[in-house]
Coordinates of C-alpha atoms and ligand atoms in Angstrom, one line a residue:
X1 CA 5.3 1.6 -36.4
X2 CA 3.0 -1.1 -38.9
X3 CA -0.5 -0.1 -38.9
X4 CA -0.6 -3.7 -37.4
X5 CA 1.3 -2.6 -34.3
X6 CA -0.9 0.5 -34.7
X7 CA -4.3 -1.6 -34.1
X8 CA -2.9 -3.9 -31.7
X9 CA -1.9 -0.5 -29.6
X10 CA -4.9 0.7 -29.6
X11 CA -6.8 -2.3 -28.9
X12 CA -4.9 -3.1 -25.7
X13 CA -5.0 0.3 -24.9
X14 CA -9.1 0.0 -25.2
X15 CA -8.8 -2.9 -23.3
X16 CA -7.3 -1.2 -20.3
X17 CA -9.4 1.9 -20.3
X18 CA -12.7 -1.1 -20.2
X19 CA -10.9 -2.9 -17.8
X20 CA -10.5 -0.1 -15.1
X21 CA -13.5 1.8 -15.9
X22 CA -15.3 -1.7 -14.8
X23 CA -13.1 -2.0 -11.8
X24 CA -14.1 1.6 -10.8
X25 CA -17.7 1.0 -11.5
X26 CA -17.7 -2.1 -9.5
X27 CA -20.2 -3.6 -11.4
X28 CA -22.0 -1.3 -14.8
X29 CA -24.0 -2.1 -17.8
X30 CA -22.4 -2.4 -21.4
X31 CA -24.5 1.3 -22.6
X32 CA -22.7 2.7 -19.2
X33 CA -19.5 1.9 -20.2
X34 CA -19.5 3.1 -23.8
X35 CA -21.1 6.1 -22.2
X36 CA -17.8 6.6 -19.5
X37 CA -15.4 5.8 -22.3
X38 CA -16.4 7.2 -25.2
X39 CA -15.7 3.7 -27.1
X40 CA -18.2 2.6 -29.1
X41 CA -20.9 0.0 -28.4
X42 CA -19.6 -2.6 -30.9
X43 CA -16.2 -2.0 -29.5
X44 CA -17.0 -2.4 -25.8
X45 CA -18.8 -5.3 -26.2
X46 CA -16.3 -6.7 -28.4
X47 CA -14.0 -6.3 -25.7
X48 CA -16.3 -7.3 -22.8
X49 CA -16.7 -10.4 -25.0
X50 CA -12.7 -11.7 -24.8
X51 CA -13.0 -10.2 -21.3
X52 CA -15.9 -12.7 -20.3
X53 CA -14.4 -15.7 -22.4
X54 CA -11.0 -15.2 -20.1
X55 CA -12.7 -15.6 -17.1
X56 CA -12.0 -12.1 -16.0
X57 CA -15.3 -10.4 -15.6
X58 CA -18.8 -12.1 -15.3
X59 CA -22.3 -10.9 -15.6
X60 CA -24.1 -10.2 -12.8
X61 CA -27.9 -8.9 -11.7
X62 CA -29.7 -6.1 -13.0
X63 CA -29.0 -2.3 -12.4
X64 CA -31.5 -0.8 -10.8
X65 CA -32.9 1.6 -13.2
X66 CA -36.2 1.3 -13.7
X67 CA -38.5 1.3 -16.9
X68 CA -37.6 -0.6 -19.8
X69 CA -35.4 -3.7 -20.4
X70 CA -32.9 -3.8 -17.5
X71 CA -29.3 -4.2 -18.9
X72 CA -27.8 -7.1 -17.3
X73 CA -24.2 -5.5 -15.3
X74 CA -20.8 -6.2 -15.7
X75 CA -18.3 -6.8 -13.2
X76 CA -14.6 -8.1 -12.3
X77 CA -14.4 -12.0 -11.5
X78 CA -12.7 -10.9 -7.8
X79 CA -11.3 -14.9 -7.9
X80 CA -10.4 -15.1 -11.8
X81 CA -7.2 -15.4 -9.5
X82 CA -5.4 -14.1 -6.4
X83 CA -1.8 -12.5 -5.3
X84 CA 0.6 -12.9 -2.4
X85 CA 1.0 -9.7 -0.6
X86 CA 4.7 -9.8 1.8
X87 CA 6.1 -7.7 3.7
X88 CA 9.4 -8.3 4.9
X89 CA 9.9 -7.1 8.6
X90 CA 13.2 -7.6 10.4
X91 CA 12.3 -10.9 12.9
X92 CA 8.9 -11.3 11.1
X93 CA 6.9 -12.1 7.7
X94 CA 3.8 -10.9 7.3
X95 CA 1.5 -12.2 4.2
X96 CA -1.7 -12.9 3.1
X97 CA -3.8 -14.1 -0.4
X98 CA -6.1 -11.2 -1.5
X99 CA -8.4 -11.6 -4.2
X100 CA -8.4 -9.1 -7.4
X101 CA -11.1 -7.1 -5.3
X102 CA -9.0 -6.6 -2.0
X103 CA -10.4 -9.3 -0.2
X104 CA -8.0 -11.1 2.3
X105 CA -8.5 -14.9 1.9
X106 CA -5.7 -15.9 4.3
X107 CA -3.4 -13.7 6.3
X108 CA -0.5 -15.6 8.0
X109 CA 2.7 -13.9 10.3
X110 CA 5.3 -15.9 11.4
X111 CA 8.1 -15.0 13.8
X112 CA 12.1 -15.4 12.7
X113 CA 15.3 -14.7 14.5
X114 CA 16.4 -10.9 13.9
X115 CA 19.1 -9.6 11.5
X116 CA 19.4 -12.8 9.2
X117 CA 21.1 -12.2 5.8
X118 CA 19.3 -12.6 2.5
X119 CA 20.1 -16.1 1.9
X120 CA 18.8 -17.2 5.4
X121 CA 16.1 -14.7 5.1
X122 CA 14.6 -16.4 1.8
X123 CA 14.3 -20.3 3.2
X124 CA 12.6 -18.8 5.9
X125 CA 10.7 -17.1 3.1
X126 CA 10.1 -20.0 1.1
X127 CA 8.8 -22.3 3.7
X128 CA 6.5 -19.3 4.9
X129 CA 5.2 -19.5 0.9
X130 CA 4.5 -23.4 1.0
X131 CA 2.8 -23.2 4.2
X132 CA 0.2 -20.6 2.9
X133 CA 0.2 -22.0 -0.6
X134 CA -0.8 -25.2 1.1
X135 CA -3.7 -23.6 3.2
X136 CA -4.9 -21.3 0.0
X137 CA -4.9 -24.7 -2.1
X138 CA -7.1 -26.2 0.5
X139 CA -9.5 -23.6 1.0
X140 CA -9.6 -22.4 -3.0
X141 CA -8.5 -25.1 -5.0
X142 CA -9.3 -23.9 -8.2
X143 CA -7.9 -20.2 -7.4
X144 CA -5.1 -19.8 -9.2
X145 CA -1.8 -17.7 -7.0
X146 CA -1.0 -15.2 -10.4
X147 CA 2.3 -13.4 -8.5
X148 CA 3.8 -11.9 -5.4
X149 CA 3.7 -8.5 -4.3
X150 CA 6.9 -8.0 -1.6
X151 CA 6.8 -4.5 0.6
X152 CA 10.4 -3.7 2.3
X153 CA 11.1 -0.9 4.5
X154 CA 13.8 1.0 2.8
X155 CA 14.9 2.2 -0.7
X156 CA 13.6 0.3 -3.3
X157 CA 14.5 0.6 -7.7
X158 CA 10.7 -0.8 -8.0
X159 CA 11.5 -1.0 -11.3
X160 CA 14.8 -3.3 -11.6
X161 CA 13.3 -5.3 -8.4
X162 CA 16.4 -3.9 -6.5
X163 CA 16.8 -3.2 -3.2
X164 CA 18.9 -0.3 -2.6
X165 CA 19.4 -0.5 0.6
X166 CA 17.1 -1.0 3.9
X167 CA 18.2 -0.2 7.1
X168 CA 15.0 -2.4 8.8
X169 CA 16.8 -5.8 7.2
X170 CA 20.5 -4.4 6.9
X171 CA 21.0 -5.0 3.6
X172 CA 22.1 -3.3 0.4
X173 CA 22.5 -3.7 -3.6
X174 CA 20.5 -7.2 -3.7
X175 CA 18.8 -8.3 -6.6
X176 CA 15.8 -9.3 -4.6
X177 CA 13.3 -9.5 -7.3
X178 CA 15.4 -12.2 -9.4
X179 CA 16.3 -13.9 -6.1
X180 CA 12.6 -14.6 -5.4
X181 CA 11.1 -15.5 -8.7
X182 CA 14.1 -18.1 -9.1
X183 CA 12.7 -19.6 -5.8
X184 CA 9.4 -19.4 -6.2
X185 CA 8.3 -19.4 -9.8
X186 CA 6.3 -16.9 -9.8
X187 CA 6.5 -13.0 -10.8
X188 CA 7.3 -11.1 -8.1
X189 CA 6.7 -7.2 -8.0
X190 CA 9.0 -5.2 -5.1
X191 CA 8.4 -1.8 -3.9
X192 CA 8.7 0.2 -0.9
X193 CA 6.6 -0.7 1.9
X194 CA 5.0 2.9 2.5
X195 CA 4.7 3.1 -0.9
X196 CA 2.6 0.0 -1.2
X197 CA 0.3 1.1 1.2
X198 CA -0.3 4.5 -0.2
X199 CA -1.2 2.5 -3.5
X200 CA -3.1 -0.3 -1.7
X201 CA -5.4 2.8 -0.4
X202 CA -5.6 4.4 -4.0
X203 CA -6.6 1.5 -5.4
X204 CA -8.7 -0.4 -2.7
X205 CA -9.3 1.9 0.0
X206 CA -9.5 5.2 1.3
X207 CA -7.9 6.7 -1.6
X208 CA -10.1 5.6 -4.5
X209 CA -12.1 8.9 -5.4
X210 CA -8.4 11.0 -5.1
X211 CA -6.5 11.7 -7.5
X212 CA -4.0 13.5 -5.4
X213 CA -3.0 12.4 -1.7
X214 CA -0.1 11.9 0.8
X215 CA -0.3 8.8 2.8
X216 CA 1.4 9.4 6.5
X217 CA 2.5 6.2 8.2
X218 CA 2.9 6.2 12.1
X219 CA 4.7 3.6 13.8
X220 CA 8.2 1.6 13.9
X221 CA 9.1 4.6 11.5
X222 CA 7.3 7.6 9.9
X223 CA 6.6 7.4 6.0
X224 CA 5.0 9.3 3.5
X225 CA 3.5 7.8 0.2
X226 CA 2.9 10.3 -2.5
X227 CA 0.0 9.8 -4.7
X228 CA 0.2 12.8 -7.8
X229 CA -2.5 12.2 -10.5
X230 CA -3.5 9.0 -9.7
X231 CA 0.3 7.6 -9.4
X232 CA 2.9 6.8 -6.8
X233 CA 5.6 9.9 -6.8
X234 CA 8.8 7.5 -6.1
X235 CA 11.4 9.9 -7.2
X236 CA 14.2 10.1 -9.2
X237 CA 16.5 8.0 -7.1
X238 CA 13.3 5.9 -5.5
X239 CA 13.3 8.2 -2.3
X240 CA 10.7 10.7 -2.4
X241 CA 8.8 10.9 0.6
X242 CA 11.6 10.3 3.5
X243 CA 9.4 12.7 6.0
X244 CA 10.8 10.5 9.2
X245 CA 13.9 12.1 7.7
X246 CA 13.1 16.2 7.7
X247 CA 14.3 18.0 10.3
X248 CA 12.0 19.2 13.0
X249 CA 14.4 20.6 15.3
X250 CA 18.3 22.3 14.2
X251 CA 18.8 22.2 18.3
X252 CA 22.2 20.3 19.3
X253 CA 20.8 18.9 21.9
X254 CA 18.3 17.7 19.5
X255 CA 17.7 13.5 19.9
X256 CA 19.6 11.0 17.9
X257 CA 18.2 9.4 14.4
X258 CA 18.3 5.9 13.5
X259 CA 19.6 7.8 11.2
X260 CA 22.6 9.1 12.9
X261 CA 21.7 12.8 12.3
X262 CA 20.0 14.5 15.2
X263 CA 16.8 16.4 15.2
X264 CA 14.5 14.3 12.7
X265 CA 11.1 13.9 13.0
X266 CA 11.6 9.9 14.1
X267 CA 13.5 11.0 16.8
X268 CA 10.7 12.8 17.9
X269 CA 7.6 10.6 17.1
X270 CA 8.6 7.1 16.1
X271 CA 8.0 4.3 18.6
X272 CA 10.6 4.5 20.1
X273 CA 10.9 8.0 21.1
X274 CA 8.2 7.7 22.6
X275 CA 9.0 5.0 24.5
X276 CA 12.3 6.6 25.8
X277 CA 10.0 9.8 26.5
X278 CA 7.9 7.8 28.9
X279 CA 11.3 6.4 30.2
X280 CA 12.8 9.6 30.9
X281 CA 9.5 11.1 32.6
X282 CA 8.6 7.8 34.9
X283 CA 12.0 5.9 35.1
X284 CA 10.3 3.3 34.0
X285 CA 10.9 1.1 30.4
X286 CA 7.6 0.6 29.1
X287 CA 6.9 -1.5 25.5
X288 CA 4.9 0.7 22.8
X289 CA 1.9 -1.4 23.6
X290 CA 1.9 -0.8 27.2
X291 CA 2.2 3.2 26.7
X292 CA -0.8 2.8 24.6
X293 CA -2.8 0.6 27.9
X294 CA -1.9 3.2 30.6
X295 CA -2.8 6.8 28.0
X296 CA -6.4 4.5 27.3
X297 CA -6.2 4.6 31.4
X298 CA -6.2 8.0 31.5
X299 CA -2.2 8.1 32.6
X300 CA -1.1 11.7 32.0
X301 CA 2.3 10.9 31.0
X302 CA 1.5 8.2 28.5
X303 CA -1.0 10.5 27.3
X304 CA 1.5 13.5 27.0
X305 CA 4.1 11.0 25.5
X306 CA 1.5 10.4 22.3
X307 CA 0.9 14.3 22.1
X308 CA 4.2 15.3 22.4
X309 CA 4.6 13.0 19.2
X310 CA 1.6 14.3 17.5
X311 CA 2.6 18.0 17.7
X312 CA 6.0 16.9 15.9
X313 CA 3.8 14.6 13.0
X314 CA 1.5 18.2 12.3
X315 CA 4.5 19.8 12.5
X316 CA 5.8 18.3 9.8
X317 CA 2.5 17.4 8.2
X318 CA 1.9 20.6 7.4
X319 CA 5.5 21.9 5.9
X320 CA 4.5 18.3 3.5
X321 CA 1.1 20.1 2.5
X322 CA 2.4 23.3 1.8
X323 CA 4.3 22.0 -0.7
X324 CA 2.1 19.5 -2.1
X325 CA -1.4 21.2 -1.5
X326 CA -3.0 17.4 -1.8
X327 CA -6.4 16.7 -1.8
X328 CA -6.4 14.5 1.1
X329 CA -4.0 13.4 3.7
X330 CA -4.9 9.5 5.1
X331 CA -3.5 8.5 8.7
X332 CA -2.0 4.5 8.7
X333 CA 0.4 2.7 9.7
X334 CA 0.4 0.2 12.4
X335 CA 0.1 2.7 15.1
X336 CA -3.4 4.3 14.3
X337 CA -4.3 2.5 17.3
X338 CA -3.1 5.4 19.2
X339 CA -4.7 7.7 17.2
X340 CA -6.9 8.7 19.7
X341 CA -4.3 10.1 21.7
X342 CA -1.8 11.3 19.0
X343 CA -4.6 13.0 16.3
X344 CA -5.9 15.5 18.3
X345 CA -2.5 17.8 18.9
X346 CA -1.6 16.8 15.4
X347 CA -4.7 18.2 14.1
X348 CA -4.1 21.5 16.0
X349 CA -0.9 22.0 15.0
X350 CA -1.7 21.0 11.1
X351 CA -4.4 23.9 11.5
X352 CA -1.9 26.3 12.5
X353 CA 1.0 26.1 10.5
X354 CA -0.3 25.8 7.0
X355 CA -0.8 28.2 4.6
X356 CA -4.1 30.4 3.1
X357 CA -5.6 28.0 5.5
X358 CA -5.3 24.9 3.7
X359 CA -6.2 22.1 6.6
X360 CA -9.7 23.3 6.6
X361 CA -10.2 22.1 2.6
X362 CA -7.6 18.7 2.8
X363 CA -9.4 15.8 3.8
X364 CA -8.1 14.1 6.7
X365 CA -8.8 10.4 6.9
X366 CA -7.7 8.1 9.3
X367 CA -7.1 4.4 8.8
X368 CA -9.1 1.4 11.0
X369 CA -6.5 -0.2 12.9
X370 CA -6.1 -3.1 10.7
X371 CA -3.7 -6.3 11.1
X372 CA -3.5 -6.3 7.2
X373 CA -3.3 -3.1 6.1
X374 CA 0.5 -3.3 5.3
X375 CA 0.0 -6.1 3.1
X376 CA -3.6 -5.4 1.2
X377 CA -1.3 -2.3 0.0
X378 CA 1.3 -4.6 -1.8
X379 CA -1.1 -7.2 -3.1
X380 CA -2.7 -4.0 -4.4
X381 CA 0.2 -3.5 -6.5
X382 CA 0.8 -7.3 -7.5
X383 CA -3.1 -6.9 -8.5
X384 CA -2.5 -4.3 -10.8
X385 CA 0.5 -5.7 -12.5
X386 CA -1.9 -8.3 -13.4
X387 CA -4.7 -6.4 -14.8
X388 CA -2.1 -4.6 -17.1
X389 CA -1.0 -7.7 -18.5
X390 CA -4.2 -9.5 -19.0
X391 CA -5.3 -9.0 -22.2
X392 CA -2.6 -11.2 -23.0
X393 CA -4.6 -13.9 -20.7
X394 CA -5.8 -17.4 -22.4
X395 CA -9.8 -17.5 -23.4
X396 CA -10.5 -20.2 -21.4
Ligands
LIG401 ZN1 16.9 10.5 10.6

């Protein structure tokens, strides 16, 4: 390579390690961050300069050190611009603007008719879009929309913006990436739903001061996001972290998999086993919702039905952390509002079946039950697609 490709290497590459060091800091002073990153002061604030004429960060009050001349702080402009996050439910669409801090601006979920093919799928898609484009560009009209983060249940090539295949929306081998940025004309970044999440918590949330974490989903399905050194783990054939898939049971009376295989750990503590639990026990066809009503009543069988699933989840929560020996394990997914009832079984069995007593030094963290947690995660991930790119943003 030139020595002129050289230099502008390192230059963006200086630009990025500014850039996050300011996003971790939240807000820091200009001796602070040549101090974190070793770059020197004429450098940073070379850097901080382009960064301020672009709109991206702004200077804000003074630290709180005292003696001296108080160096003013630097921190990210949260509305320099905002992303779409999506996720794409079978029967539903979930969405809302998040600011490059993590803020939710608008959050918006419509209703659709079940098992529509792509083409259908995307006009419901695209007059979901207008409708909260037109309610962003009310409330923020001089917030720009930079891109759209889409979340899908299933296995996703993150990187070609393929799906795979998804067996929440029944479909396979679509170019779903291409298909969205023709109709909305805007970048669009895809990736696995449970994967989204883990790096929404990484990079908003829970996660932020690990490095190395498994994200466990509870709900329609059971997930597992892997975050090794600071990165999603997707795999080598973008499926790492199929959990709901491991076997929990080799009986052959085992239950029945979405799956068609018999004895996985959905069978066992997805929704709907628990639901067809309860049935079995009471005779009686109960939604998830109502289970979760009469266990908060004090109901012994939709209590039992939650810990039954629980001791399954440490069960396999704890072959996961054997291998993986993470720093922290963090709880979401849409039903951590039965946590209550599920955690406390799970927790016991975790304890018990991992090695040189690991689940006494792994965090465990559970989630607020959130109705935006799924989609914070894949804004997260639009959000950093943007931060990678913006040194090549216009100075204002
Ligand atoms: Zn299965």
């Amino acid at each position: 390579m030139s020595r002129t490709g050289d230099n502008v290497l390192i230059k963006n590459l200086n630009y990025k390690i500014i850039l996050d060091t300011i996003r971790n800091a939240g807000a820091i002073s200009r001796i602070e961050l040549s101090r974190q990153t070793g770059l020197s002061r004429s450098t940073c604030s070379g850097i901080c300069d382009r960064m301020l004429k672009q709109g991206l960060i702004h200077e804000t009050g003074k630290s709180t050190s005292s003696g001296g001349r108080r160096p003013t702080l630097l921190e990210i402009q949260q509305r320099a611009g905002v992303v779409l996050g999506l996720k794409l439910m079978d029967g539903a669409i979930d969405g809302a603007i998040v600011d490059l801090g993590g803020t939710v601006l608008q959050h918006r979920i419509i209703t659709i008719p079940k098992h529509q093919d792509p083409d259908s799928y995307i006009s419901y898609l695209i007059d979901y879009y207008h409708d909260i484009e037109a309610e962003h560009a009310k409330a923020y009209p001089e917030v720009k929309i930079l891109g759209i983060g889409v979340g899908v249940g299933g296995r996703i090539d993150s990187k070609n913006g393929i799906l795979i295949e998804s067996s929440v929306l029944e479909w396979k081998d679509l170019r779903l990436r291409e298909l969205l940025e023709e109709k909305l004309r805007l970048p669009v970044f895809l990736e696995n739903d449970v994967n989204s999440l883990a790096f929404g918590e990484r990079y908003f949330g829970n996660g932020r001061d690990y490095e190395n974490f498994l994200c466990l989903t509870m709900g329609e399905g059971i997930g597992l996001g892997i975050i090794y050194h600071g990165k999603l783990l997707t795999g080598d054939h973008n499926s790492a972290g199929e959990i709901g898939h491991m076997k929990v049971s080799l009986d052959g009376e085992a239950p029945e998999c979405a799956c068609g295989r018999k004895g996985c750990l959905e069978a066992y503590a997805a929704d709907r086993a628990v639901i067809s639990w309860y049935e079995k026990q009471t005779g009686e066809l109960c939604t998830i919702s109502e289970i979760i009503i009469r266990a908060d009543s004090q109901d012994a069988v939709a209590k039992a039905s939650f810990e039954r699933a629980g001791s399954y989840l440490g069960l396999a929560l704890s072959t996961t952390v054997n291998l993986f020996d993470p720093q922290a394990v963090i709880i979401g997914g849409e039903r951590v509002d039965a946590a209550p009832h599920v955690l406390p079984t799970m927790r016991s069995v975790f304890n018990e079946n991992t090695v040189y007593n690991l689940a006494q030094e792994v965090e465990v963290i559970v989630m607020e039950p959130s109705n935006d947690l799924w989609v914070r995660g894949v804004a997260a991930l639009a959000v950093r697609e943007f931060f990678s790119r913006s040194e090549t943003w216009e100075v204002r």
